[in-house]
Structures are given as C-alpha cells and as structure tokens.
CSV table of C-alpha atoms in Angstrom, one decimal:
chain,number,residue,atom,x,y,z
A,1,MET,CA,-2.5,5.1,-34.9
A,2,SER,CA,-0.7,8.5,-34.9
A,3,SER,CA,1.8,10.3,-37.2
A,4,GLU,CA,5.4,9.2,-36.6
A,5,ASN,CA,6.4,12.7,-35.5
A,6,GLU,CA,4.0,12.7,-32.6
A,7,TRP,CA,4.6,9.1,-31.4
A,8,PRO,CA,8.0,8.0,-32.2
A,9,LEU,CA,9.2,4.5,-31.7
A,10,TRP,CA,11.3,3.6,-28.7
A,11,GLU,CA,13.3,0.5,-28.0
A,12,VAL,CA,13.1,-0.9,-24.5
A,13,PHE,CA,15.9,-2.6,-22.5
A,14,VAL,CA,15.1,-4.1,-19.1
A,15,ARG,CA,17.2,-5.5,-16.4
A,16,SER,CA,15.3,-7.8,-14.3
A,17,LYS,CA,15.6,-8.0,-10.5
A,18,ALA,CA,18.3,-10.8,-10.5
A,19,GLY,CA,19.7,-9.8,-14.0
A,20,LEU,CA,23.2,-8.6,-14.7
A,21,ASP,CA,22.5,-7.0,-17.9
A,22,HIS,CA,19.8,-4.8,-19.8
A,23,LYS,CA,18.1,-7.1,-22.4
A,24,HIS,CA,16.3,-5.7,-25.3
A,25,CYS,CA,12.7,-6.8,-24.7
A,26,GLY,CA,10.8,-4.9,-27.5
A,27,SER,CA,9.5,-1.5,-28.5
A,28,LEU,CA,6.7,0.8,-28.0
A,29,HIS,CA,5.3,4.3,-29.1
A,30,ALA,CA,5.6,7.3,-26.7
A,31,ALA,CA,5.6,11.1,-27.0
A,32,ASP,CA,8.8,11.5,-25.2
A,33,ALA,CA,11.3,9.8,-23.1
A,34,LYS,CA,9.6,10.2,-19.7
A,35,MET,CA,6.5,8.6,-21.1
A,36,ALA,CA,8.4,5.9,-22.8
A,37,VAL,CA,9.8,4.9,-19.4
A,38,GLN,CA,6.3,4.8,-18.0
A,39,MET,CA,4.8,3.0,-20.8
A,40,ALA,CA,7.7,0.4,-20.8
A,41,ARG,CA,7.0,-0.2,-17.1
A,42,GLU,CA,3.4,-0.9,-18.0
A,43,VAL,CA,4.0,-3.0,-20.9
A,44,TYR,CA,7.2,-5.0,-20.2
A,45,THR,CA,8.0,-5.1,-16.6
A,46,ARG,CA,4.6,-6.0,-14.8
A,47,ARG,CA,6.1,-3.9,-11.9
A,48,GLN,CA,8.7,-6.4,-10.6
A,49,GLU,CA,10.6,-4.3,-8.1
A,50,GLY,CA,14.3,-3.8,-8.6
A,51,THR,CA,13.9,-3.6,-12.3
A,52,SER,CA,15.8,-1.1,-14.4
A,53,ILE,CA,14.5,0.3,-17.7
A,54,TRP,CA,16.3,1.9,-20.5
A,55,VAL,CA,14.5,3.5,-23.4
A,56,VAL,CA,16.2,4.8,-26.6
A,57,LEU,CA,14.8,6.2,-29.7
A,58,SER,CA,14.8,3.6,-32.4
A,59,ASN,CA,16.2,6.0,-34.8
A,60,GLN,CA,19.2,6.6,-32.7
A,61,ILE,CA,20.3,2.9,-33.1
A,62,VAL,CA,22.8,2.0,-35.8
A,63,ALA,CA,22.8,-1.6,-36.8
A,64,SER,CA,25.4,-3.7,-38.7
A,65,ASP,CA,24.3,-4.6,-42.2
A,66,PRO,CA,23.0,-8.1,-42.7
A,67,GLY,CA,24.6,-8.3,-46.0
A,68,GLU,CA,28.0,-7.9,-44.5
A,69,LYS,CA,27.5,-10.6,-42.0
A,70,GLY,CA,30.0,-13.0,-43.6
A,71,MET,CA,32.8,-10.3,-43.5
A,72,TYR,CA,32.0,-9.2,-40.1
A,73,PHE,CA,31.6,-12.4,-38.1
A,74,ASP,CA,32.6,-15.6,-40.1
A,75,PRO,CA,36.4,-15.2,-39.7
A,76,MET,CA,36.3,-15.7,-35.9
A,77,GLU,CA,34.7,-19.2,-36.2
A,78,ASP,CA,37.6,-21.5,-36.9
A,79,LYS,CA,40.4,-20.0,-34.7
A,80,VAL,CA,40.1,-21.4,-31.4
A,81,TYR,CA,43.2,-19.4,-30.2
A,82,ARG,CA,41.0,-16.2,-30.3
A,83,HIS,CA,38.8,-17.5,-27.7
A,84,PRO,CA,39.9,-17.5,-23.9
A,85,THR,CA,38.5,-20.9,-23.3
A,86,PHE,CA,41.5,-22.6,-22.0
A,87,TYR,CA,41.7,-21.0,-18.6
A,88,GLU,CA,40.6,-22.6,-15.4
A,89,LEU,CA,38.6,-20.3,-13.4
A,90,PRO,CA,38.7,-20.3,-9.5
A,91,ASP,CA,35.1,-21.4,-8.1
A,92,ALA,CA,34.6,-17.9,-6.6
A,93,ILE,CA,34.3,-16.2,-10.0
A,94,ASN,CA,30.8,-16.1,-11.3
A,95,HIS,CA,29.2,-14.8,-14.5
A,96,MET,CA,32.3,-15.1,-16.8
B,1,MET,CA,-33.2,-10.2,-10.9
B,2,SER,CA,-33.9,-12.6,-8.1
B,3,GLN,CA,-31.0,-12.6,-5.7
B,4,ALA,CA,-31.9,-10.8,-2.4
B,5,SER,CA,-29.7,-7.8,-1.3
B,6,ILE,CA,-27.6,-7.9,1.7
B,7,GLN,CA,-27.3,-5.3,4.4
B,8,VAL,CA,-24.0,-4.6,6.2
B,9,GLY,CA,-23.8,-3.5,9.7
B,10,THR,CA,-23.6,0.1,10.9
B,11,SER,CA,-20.5,-0.2,12.9
B,12,PRO,CA,-18.3,2.9,12.4
B,13,GLN,CA,-15.3,0.5,11.8
B,14,VAL,CA,-17.0,-1.3,9.0
B,15,GLN,CA,-18.4,1.7,7.5
B,16,TYR,CA,-14.8,3.5,7.6
B,17,LEU,CA,-13.4,0.4,5.7
B,18,LEU,CA,-16.2,0.3,3.1
B,19,ARG,CA,-15.9,4.0,2.3
B,20,ILE,CA,-12.4,3.3,1.2
B,21,GLY,CA,-13.0,-0.1,-0.3
B,22,ASP,CA,-15.9,1.1,-2.3
B,23,SER,CA,-14.0,4.1,-3.6
B,24,CYS,CA,-11.4,1.6,-5.0
B,25,LEU,CA,-14.0,-0.8,-6.4
B,26,ILE,CA,-16.2,1.8,-8.2
B,27,LEU,CA,-13.2,3.6,-9.7
B,28,ALA,CA,-11.8,0.3,-10.9
B,29,GLN,CA,-15.0,-0.3,-12.6
B,30,ARG,CA,-15.0,3.2,-14.4
B,31,LEU,CA,-11.4,2.7,-15.3
B,32,GLY,CA,-12.3,-0.8,-16.6
B,33,GLU,CA,-14.7,0.9,-19.1
B,34,TRP,CA,-11.5,2.5,-20.8
B,35,CYS,CA,-10.3,-1.0,-21.9
B,36,GLY,CA,-9.8,-0.8,-25.6
B,37,HIS,CA,-10.7,2.7,-25.9
B,38,ALA,CA,-7.7,4.7,-24.6
B,39,PRO,CA,-5.9,7.1,-26.9
B,40,ILE,CA,-2.8,4.9,-27.5
B,41,LEU,CA,-2.3,1.2,-26.8
B,42,GLU,CA,0.3,1.9,-24.1
B,43,GLU,CA,-2.1,4.1,-22.1
B,44,ASP,CA,-4.9,1.3,-22.6
B,45,LEU,CA,-2.4,-1.0,-20.7
B,46,ALA,CA,-1.7,1.6,-18.0
B,47,LEU,CA,-5.3,2.4,-17.3
B,48,ALA,CA,-6.0,-1.3,-17.2
B,49,ASN,CA,-3.1,-1.9,-14.7
B,50,MET,CA,-4.3,1.0,-12.4
B,51,ALA,CA,-7.8,-0.6,-12.5
B,52,LEU,CA,-6.3,-4.0,-11.3
B,53,ASP,CA,-4.4,-2.2,-8.7
B,54,LEU,CA,-7.5,-0.6,-7.4
B,55,LEU,CA,-9.5,-3.8,-7.6
B,56,GLY,CA,-6.9,-5.6,-5.6
B,57,GLN,CA,-7.1,-2.9,-2.9
B,58,ALA,CA,-11.0,-3.2,-3.0
B,59,ARG,CA,-10.9,-6.9,-2.5
B,60,ALA,CA,-8.5,-6.7,0.4
B,61,LEU,CA,-10.7,-4.0,2.1
B,62,LEU,CA,-14.1,-5.7,1.3
B,63,THR,CA,-12.8,-9.1,2.6
B,64,HIS,CA,-11.5,-7.4,5.8
B,65,ALA,CA,-14.9,-5.4,6.2
B,66,ALA,CA,-17.0,-8.6,5.7
B,67,HIS,CA,-14.9,-10.3,8.3
B,68,LEU,CA,-15.4,-7.5,10.9
B,69,ASP,CA,-19.0,-7.3,10.1
B,70,GLY,CA,-19.3,-10.7,11.2
B,71,GLN,CA,-22.4,-11.8,9.2
B,72,GLY,CA,-20.5,-14.4,7.2
B,73,HIS,CA,-20.4,-12.4,4.0
B,74,ASP,CA,-17.5,-12.4,1.5
B,75,GLU,CA,-16.0,-9.8,-0.8
B,76,ASP,CA,-18.2,-11.0,-3.7
B,77,GLN,CA,-21.4,-10.6,-1.7
B,78,LEU,CA,-20.5,-7.2,-0.6
B,79,ALA,CA,-19.6,-6.2,-4.2
B,80,PHE,CA,-22.5,-7.9,-5.9
B,81,LEU,CA,-25.4,-7.9,-3.4
B,82,ARG,CA,-25.5,-4.6,-1.9
B,83,GLU,CA,-27.8,-1.9,-3.1
B,84,GLU,CA,-26.9,1.7,-4.0
B,85,ARG,CA,-27.9,2.9,-0.4
B,86,GLN,CA,-25.3,0.4,1.0
B,87,TYR,CA,-22.5,1.6,-1.2
B,88,LEU,CA,-20.3,4.1,0.7
B,89,ASN,CA,-18.0,5.5,-1.9
B,90,PRO,CA,-17.9,9.4,-2.5
B,91,VAL,CA,-19.8,10.6,-5.5
B,92,LEU,CA,-16.6,11.5,-7.4
B,93,MET,CA,-15.7,7.9,-8.1
B,94,GLU,CA,-19.0,7.0,-9.7
B,95,LEU,CA,-19.3,9.8,-12.2
B,96,PRO,CA,-19.3,8.3,-15.9
B,97,ARG,CA,-15.9,7.6,-17.6
B,98,GLY,CA,-16.0,11.0,-19.4
B,99,ASP,CA,-13.1,11.9,-21.8
B,100,PHE,CA,-9.5,11.4,-21.2
B,101,ALA,CA,-9.0,14.6,-19.6
B,102,PHE,CA,-11.7,14.0,-17.1
B,103,THR,CA,-10.3,10.5,-16.4
B,104,GLN,CA,-6.9,12.0,-15.6
B,105,VAL,CA,-8.2,14.9,-13.5
B,106,ARG,CA,-10.2,12.2,-11.3
B,107,ASN,CA,-7.5,9.8,-11.3
B,108,PHE,CA,-5.1,12.5,-9.9
B,109,ALA,CA,-7.5,13.5,-7.3
B,110,VAL,CA,-8.4,10.1,-6.1
B,111,ALA,CA,-4.8,8.8,-6.3
B,112,THR,CA,-3.4,11.6,-4.2
B,113,TRP,CA,-6.3,11.3,-1.6
B,114,LEU,CA,-5.6,7.5,-1.4
B,115,LEU,CA,-1.9,8.1,-1.2
B,116,LEU,CA,-2.3,10.3,1.8
B,117,LEU,CA,-4.8,8.0,3.3
B,118,TRP,CA,-2.6,4.8,2.8
B,119,ARG,CA,0.4,6.5,4.3
B,120,ARG,CA,-1.4,7.2,7.5
B,121,LEU,CA,-3.2,3.8,7.6
B,122,GLN,CA,0.2,2.0,7.5
B,123,SER,CA,0.3,2.8,11.3
B,124,SER,CA,-3.2,1.7,12.0
B,125,THR,CA,-4.0,0.0,15.2
B,126,ASP,CA,-5.7,-2.6,12.9
B,127,PRO,CA,-2.7,-4.8,11.7
B,128,GLU,CA,-4.6,-6.2,8.8
B,129,LEU,CA,-5.5,-2.7,7.5
B,130,ALA,CA,-1.9,-1.6,8.1
B,131,ALA,CA,-0.7,-4.4,5.8
B,132,ILE,CA,-3.1,-3.6,3.2
B,133,ALA,CA,-2.0,-0.1,3.3
B,134,ALA,CA,1.7,-1.0,3.2
B,135,LYS,CA,1.1,-2.8,-0.1
B,136,ALA,CA,-1.4,-0.1,-1.8
B,137,VAL,CA,0.8,2.9,-1.0
B,138,LYS,CA,3.3,2.1,-3.7
B,139,GLU,CA,0.5,1.6,-6.2
B,140,SER,CA,-1.2,4.9,-5.5
B,141,ALA,CA,2.2,6.7,-5.6
B,142,TYR,CA,2.6,5.5,-9.1
B,143,HIS,CA,-1.0,6.2,-10.0
B,144,GLN,CA,-0.6,9.7,-8.8
B,145,GLN,CA,2.7,10.4,-10.8
B,146,HIS,CA,1.2,8.9,-14.0
B,147,ALA,CA,-1.9,11.2,-13.7
B,148,ALA,CA,0.1,14.2,-12.8
B,149,ASP,CA,2.2,13.8,-15.9
B,150,TRP,CA,-0.8,13.6,-18.0
B,151,LEU,CA,-2.4,16.7,-16.5
B,152,VAL,CA,0.7,18.7,-17.2
B,153,ARG,CA,0.8,17.4,-20.7
B,154,LEU,CA,-2.9,18.1,-21.3
B,155,GLY,CA,-3.0,21.6,-19.5
B,156,ASP,CA,0.2,22.7,-21.2
B,157,GLY,CA,-0.7,20.9,-24.4
B,158,THR,CA,-3.0,22.4,-27.1
B,159,GLU,CA,-5.8,24.9,-26.7
B,160,GLU,CA,-8.3,21.9,-27.0
B,161,SER,CA,-6.7,19.7,-24.4
B,162,ALA,CA,-6.3,22.8,-22.0
B,163,SER,CA,-10.0,23.6,-22.3
B,164,ARG,CA,-11.1,20.1,-21.8
B,165,THR,CA,-8.9,19.8,-18.8
B,166,SER,CA,-10.3,22.9,-17.3
B,167,ALA,CA,-13.7,21.7,-18.0
B,168,ALA,CA,-13.1,18.4,-16.2
B,169,LEU,CA,-11.6,20.3,-13.2
B,170,ALA,CA,-14.8,22.4,-12.9
B,171,LEU,CA,-16.9,19.4,-13.1
B,172,CYS,CA,-15.0,17.5,-10.3
B,173,TRP,CA,-14.3,20.5,-8.1
B,174,PRO,CA,-17.5,20.6,-6.1
B,175,LEU,CA,-17.2,16.9,-5.5
B,176,PHE,CA,-13.7,17.1,-4.0
B,177,ASN,CA,-15.3,18.5,-0.7
B,178,GLU,CA,-16.7,15.1,0.2
B,179,LEU,CA,-13.2,13.6,0.2
B,180,PHE,CA,-12.3,15.8,3.3
B,181,ASP,CA,-15.6,16.0,5.1
B,182,ALA,CA,-15.2,14.5,8.6
B,183,ASP,CA,-18.2,12.9,10.5
B,184,ALA,CA,-18.8,10.6,13.4
B,185,VAL,CA,-17.3,7.6,11.6
B,186,ASP,CA,-14.0,9.4,11.1
B,187,ALA,CA,-14.2,10.5,14.8
B,188,ALA,CA,-14.5,6.9,15.9
B,189,ALA,CA,-11.7,5.9,13.6
B,190,VAL,CA,-9.4,8.6,15.2
B,191,ALA,CA,-10.4,7.5,18.6
B,192,SER,CA,-9.8,3.7,18.2
B,193,GLY,CA,-6.6,4.6,16.2
B,194,LEU,CA,-8.0,2.7,13.0
B,195,GLY,CA,-7.3,5.6,10.7
B,196,PRO,CA,-7.2,9.4,10.2
B,197,SER,CA,-10.1,11.8,9.9
B,198,TRP,CA,-10.5,12.5,6.1
B,199,ALA,CA,-10.5,16.2,7.0
B,200,GLU,CA,-6.9,15.8,8.0
B,201,LEU,CA,-5.7,15.1,4.5
B,202,ARG,CA,-7.1,18.3,2.9
B,203,PRO,CA,-3.9,20.6,3.4
B,204,GLU,CA,-1.5,18.1,1.9
B,205,TRP,CA,-3.9,17.1,-0.9
B,206,THR,CA,-4.5,20.7,-1.9
B,207,ALA,CA,-0.6,21.3,-1.9
B,208,HIS,CA,-0.2,18.5,-4.4
B,209,LEU,CA,-3.1,19.7,-6.5
B,210,ASN,CA,-1.7,23.2,-6.5
B,211,GLU,CA,1.6,22.1,-7.7
B,212,VAL,CA,0.3,20.2,-10.6
B,213,LEU,CA,-2.2,22.9,-11.7
B,214,THR,CA,0.7,25.4,-11.6
B,215,ASP,CA,2.9,23.2,-13.8
B,216,ALA,CA,-0.1,22.6,-16.1
B,217,GLY,CA,-1.0,26.3,-16.2
B,218,LEU,CA,-4.5,25.6,-15.2
B,219,ALA,CA,-6.5,28.0,-13.1
B,220,HIS,CA,-8.5,27.0,-9.9
B,221,PRO,CA,-12.2,26.8,-10.4
B,222,LYS,CA,-14.3,28.8,-7.9
B,223,PRO,CA,-14.7,27.3,-4.5
B,224,SER,CA,-17.8,25.4,-3.7
B,225,ALA,CA,-19.7,24.9,-0.6
B,226,TYR,CA,-21.6,21.7,-1.9
B,227,VAL,CA,-20.7,18.5,-0.1
B,228,SER,CA,-21.9,15.4,-1.8
B,229,ALA,CA,-22.9,12.3,0.4
B,230,GLY,CA,-21.9,9.2,-1.3
B,231,ARG,CA,-20.2,7.9,1.6
B,232,ARG,CA,-23.5,8.0,3.6
B,233,GLY,CA,-25.2,6.1,0.7
B,234,VAL,CA,-26.7,9.1,-1.0
B,235,HIS,CA,-25.5,8.8,-4.6
B,236,SER,CA,-25.8,10.5,-7.9
B,237,GLU,CA,-28.2,9.1,-10.7
B,238,HIS,CA,-25.2,7.3,-12.1
B,239,MET,CA,-24.6,4.9,-9.3
B,240,GLY,CA,-27.6,2.7,-9.9
B,241,HIS,CA,-26.8,2.2,-13.5
B,242,LEU,CA,-23.2,1.3,-12.7
B,243,LEU,CA,-24.4,-1.3,-10.1
B,244,ALA,CA,-27.1,-2.8,-12.6
B,245,GLU,CA,-24.2,-3.5,-15.0
B,246,LEU,CA,-21.8,-4.6,-12.3
B,247,GLN,CA,-24.2,-6.9,-10.4
B,248,TYR,CA,-26.2,-8.4,-13.3
B,249,LEU,CA,-25.0,-11.8,-13.4
B,250,GLN,CA,-24.9,-12.4,-9.6
B,251,ARG,CA,-28.5,-11.2,-9.5
B,252,ALA,CA,-29.7,-13.3,-12.3
B,253,TYR,CA,-27.8,-16.5,-11.2
B,254,PRO,CA,-28.0,-16.4,-7.4
B,255,GLY,CA,-25.1,-18.0,-5.6
B,256,GLY,CA,-23.3,-18.9,-8.9
B,257,LYS,CA,-19.7,-20.0,-8.5
B,258,TRP,CA,-17.2,-18.4,-10.7
C-alpha cells in the first residue's frame, strides 16, 4: 500500500454501548490520529451510538516478552490466597 | 430492453420529495463506483458506508413519494423504471466519479446541502418526512465532517493535491447554483409546510464552504450565472449512461423478484 512513514499502524480500542471497558478490536492504517478515529468508526463500530473509540500508534505500545511468560505469570497459579475469591459480595455490587 | 417505463405524477409534493430522493440515489450510485478503487482500504469502507447511508435515505424518500403519488408504484419501480426526464436530481450528483479530490468536493457540497435540508425537514408538516429527516440528519453531519477533513488535507497537502482540488472545485462551481434555485415546487412546499425553499439554504451553505476553503487554503472560483436544470428533468449527457447501467437488469427481466 503506502510507505510506513505515511500511513502508520494504529491499534483500535472500542467501548460498546453497554460495555464497561475499551477492548482491543484490531488495527488499521491512517495518516494521523484524527483520521484513525474516523476510520476506526468506519471499520470497527458500524456506528453504534454511545460507542467510545481509542486509537494509539502501534509503536507506542510496549508488550511483555513471551519468552519471560513463565517468570511473569506462572508463580500466581498455585497460591489461592493471592486471589480475593473468598469474600461474599452483596447482591447490589455488579461487575466485580 | 422490454420493460415499459413509468411516469410519476406532477404534484409539487411528489416532485419535491423526488428531487431530494433522486439526489441521494444518484450520488449513492456514483459513490458505489468507488468500491475497491479508493486510495486506501479504510477510505474504501468509508465511501461505501456513505453510499449505503445515501441509499437508505433514497429508499425512504422514494417509498414515501411512491405512496403519495398513489399509482401503486414502489421504490424499485421508481428507481429502475423511470427515464432520464423523470429523474429530478440536480446535475451535480450525476457527474462521473472523477478523481478522489472531485469526489470529496462533491461529497462536501452535497452533504452540507443535505444536512441543512434535513435539519429543516425535521419540522415538516409531513410526519413521515420529518421522521426520515431525523434519521438522516446524523448521517449527513458525519458525511460533511469526513469530506471537510479530506478537503483540508488535500487543499493543504501537496502541490498536486491542491491543484486537483482546485480543478474539482472549478468544475463543480457552476452546478452549485441549482442547489439553491427556488421555483414553484419550492413555493408550494413552503406554503404547505412540507419543507424549506432550497434558496433559503444558500447563506448557511456558503458559510460552511467558505470556512473549509479558508482552512484548506483554496481560492473561490469565479461566480457563474449558469443554472443547471436536473431537478426539472433536464440532465447532462452522463445521466442516460448512468441509468442504463443502473436499470439494465430490471429492464431486461421485467418484474423480476430479487
């Protein structure tokens, strides 16, 4: 298509009408942030009203190293006391 | 082609609706021609989305016009079985697709015009038309913003993009007059409360255009006294070809269900 300088890659996060958080839903090419928001709306939201869109340049995202997955995440697995799963929540509390 | 053409009535109310409905339909057809040909994938989707919006507006208006016309026609018959002289869109909408700059200049002009029209039509004495307008006004607002952003990008872009946008503006300029030329159909619409006279939209439309041209660093072409007459059925040489392509299947297979 075009050179990377002209059409950088953007990651798109969308919060749907009833959604609580922005979810990563894909990526696209756009010349700048304003265009990226418009294009994200065309490509990913199909114009549902009440939707919120975030776009961020892909090269601004720093990811954890898959090679260090074991060191990063495995130690949590077998220690149930690390998880606050033994509390009884009142019915009025949603989304915990 | 063996399917006979239909005629629509000459009541000002039906004419007024068809002028707007045909504008949406014909521009939707032109934008559809971009499918798979836009400069980037994302813009390809944007142009298709806008064509779909316009087609939806056209369907609602044509359905309503057919109902008011009272001859038992439906939206498909109005779209596929009217001849050029019975189509009432301004000539601007039927000009060939052109390059990307031309498309954005025309989209901006038409979207702004429709936006101002829909805003006023929301308080039409015809409740069906008011409901169609209430839905369409959001779509046109988005189309206008999208095209405005592109005009600024192109006008304020490279030498090539600026010169193409200027050329597109010069080509469209004389055809803008028709969007604001009031006649007996408008007078009847004002009298019955159906909708505004098209002339009423001009100052606000011009203000929108001036704002974008200033941002884009583009100069106004010279004023033109020419007024095209598409909305009275007198079209450019492009219209017949457009309709031949649009109507081929219905003409060849009369009454076919799809």
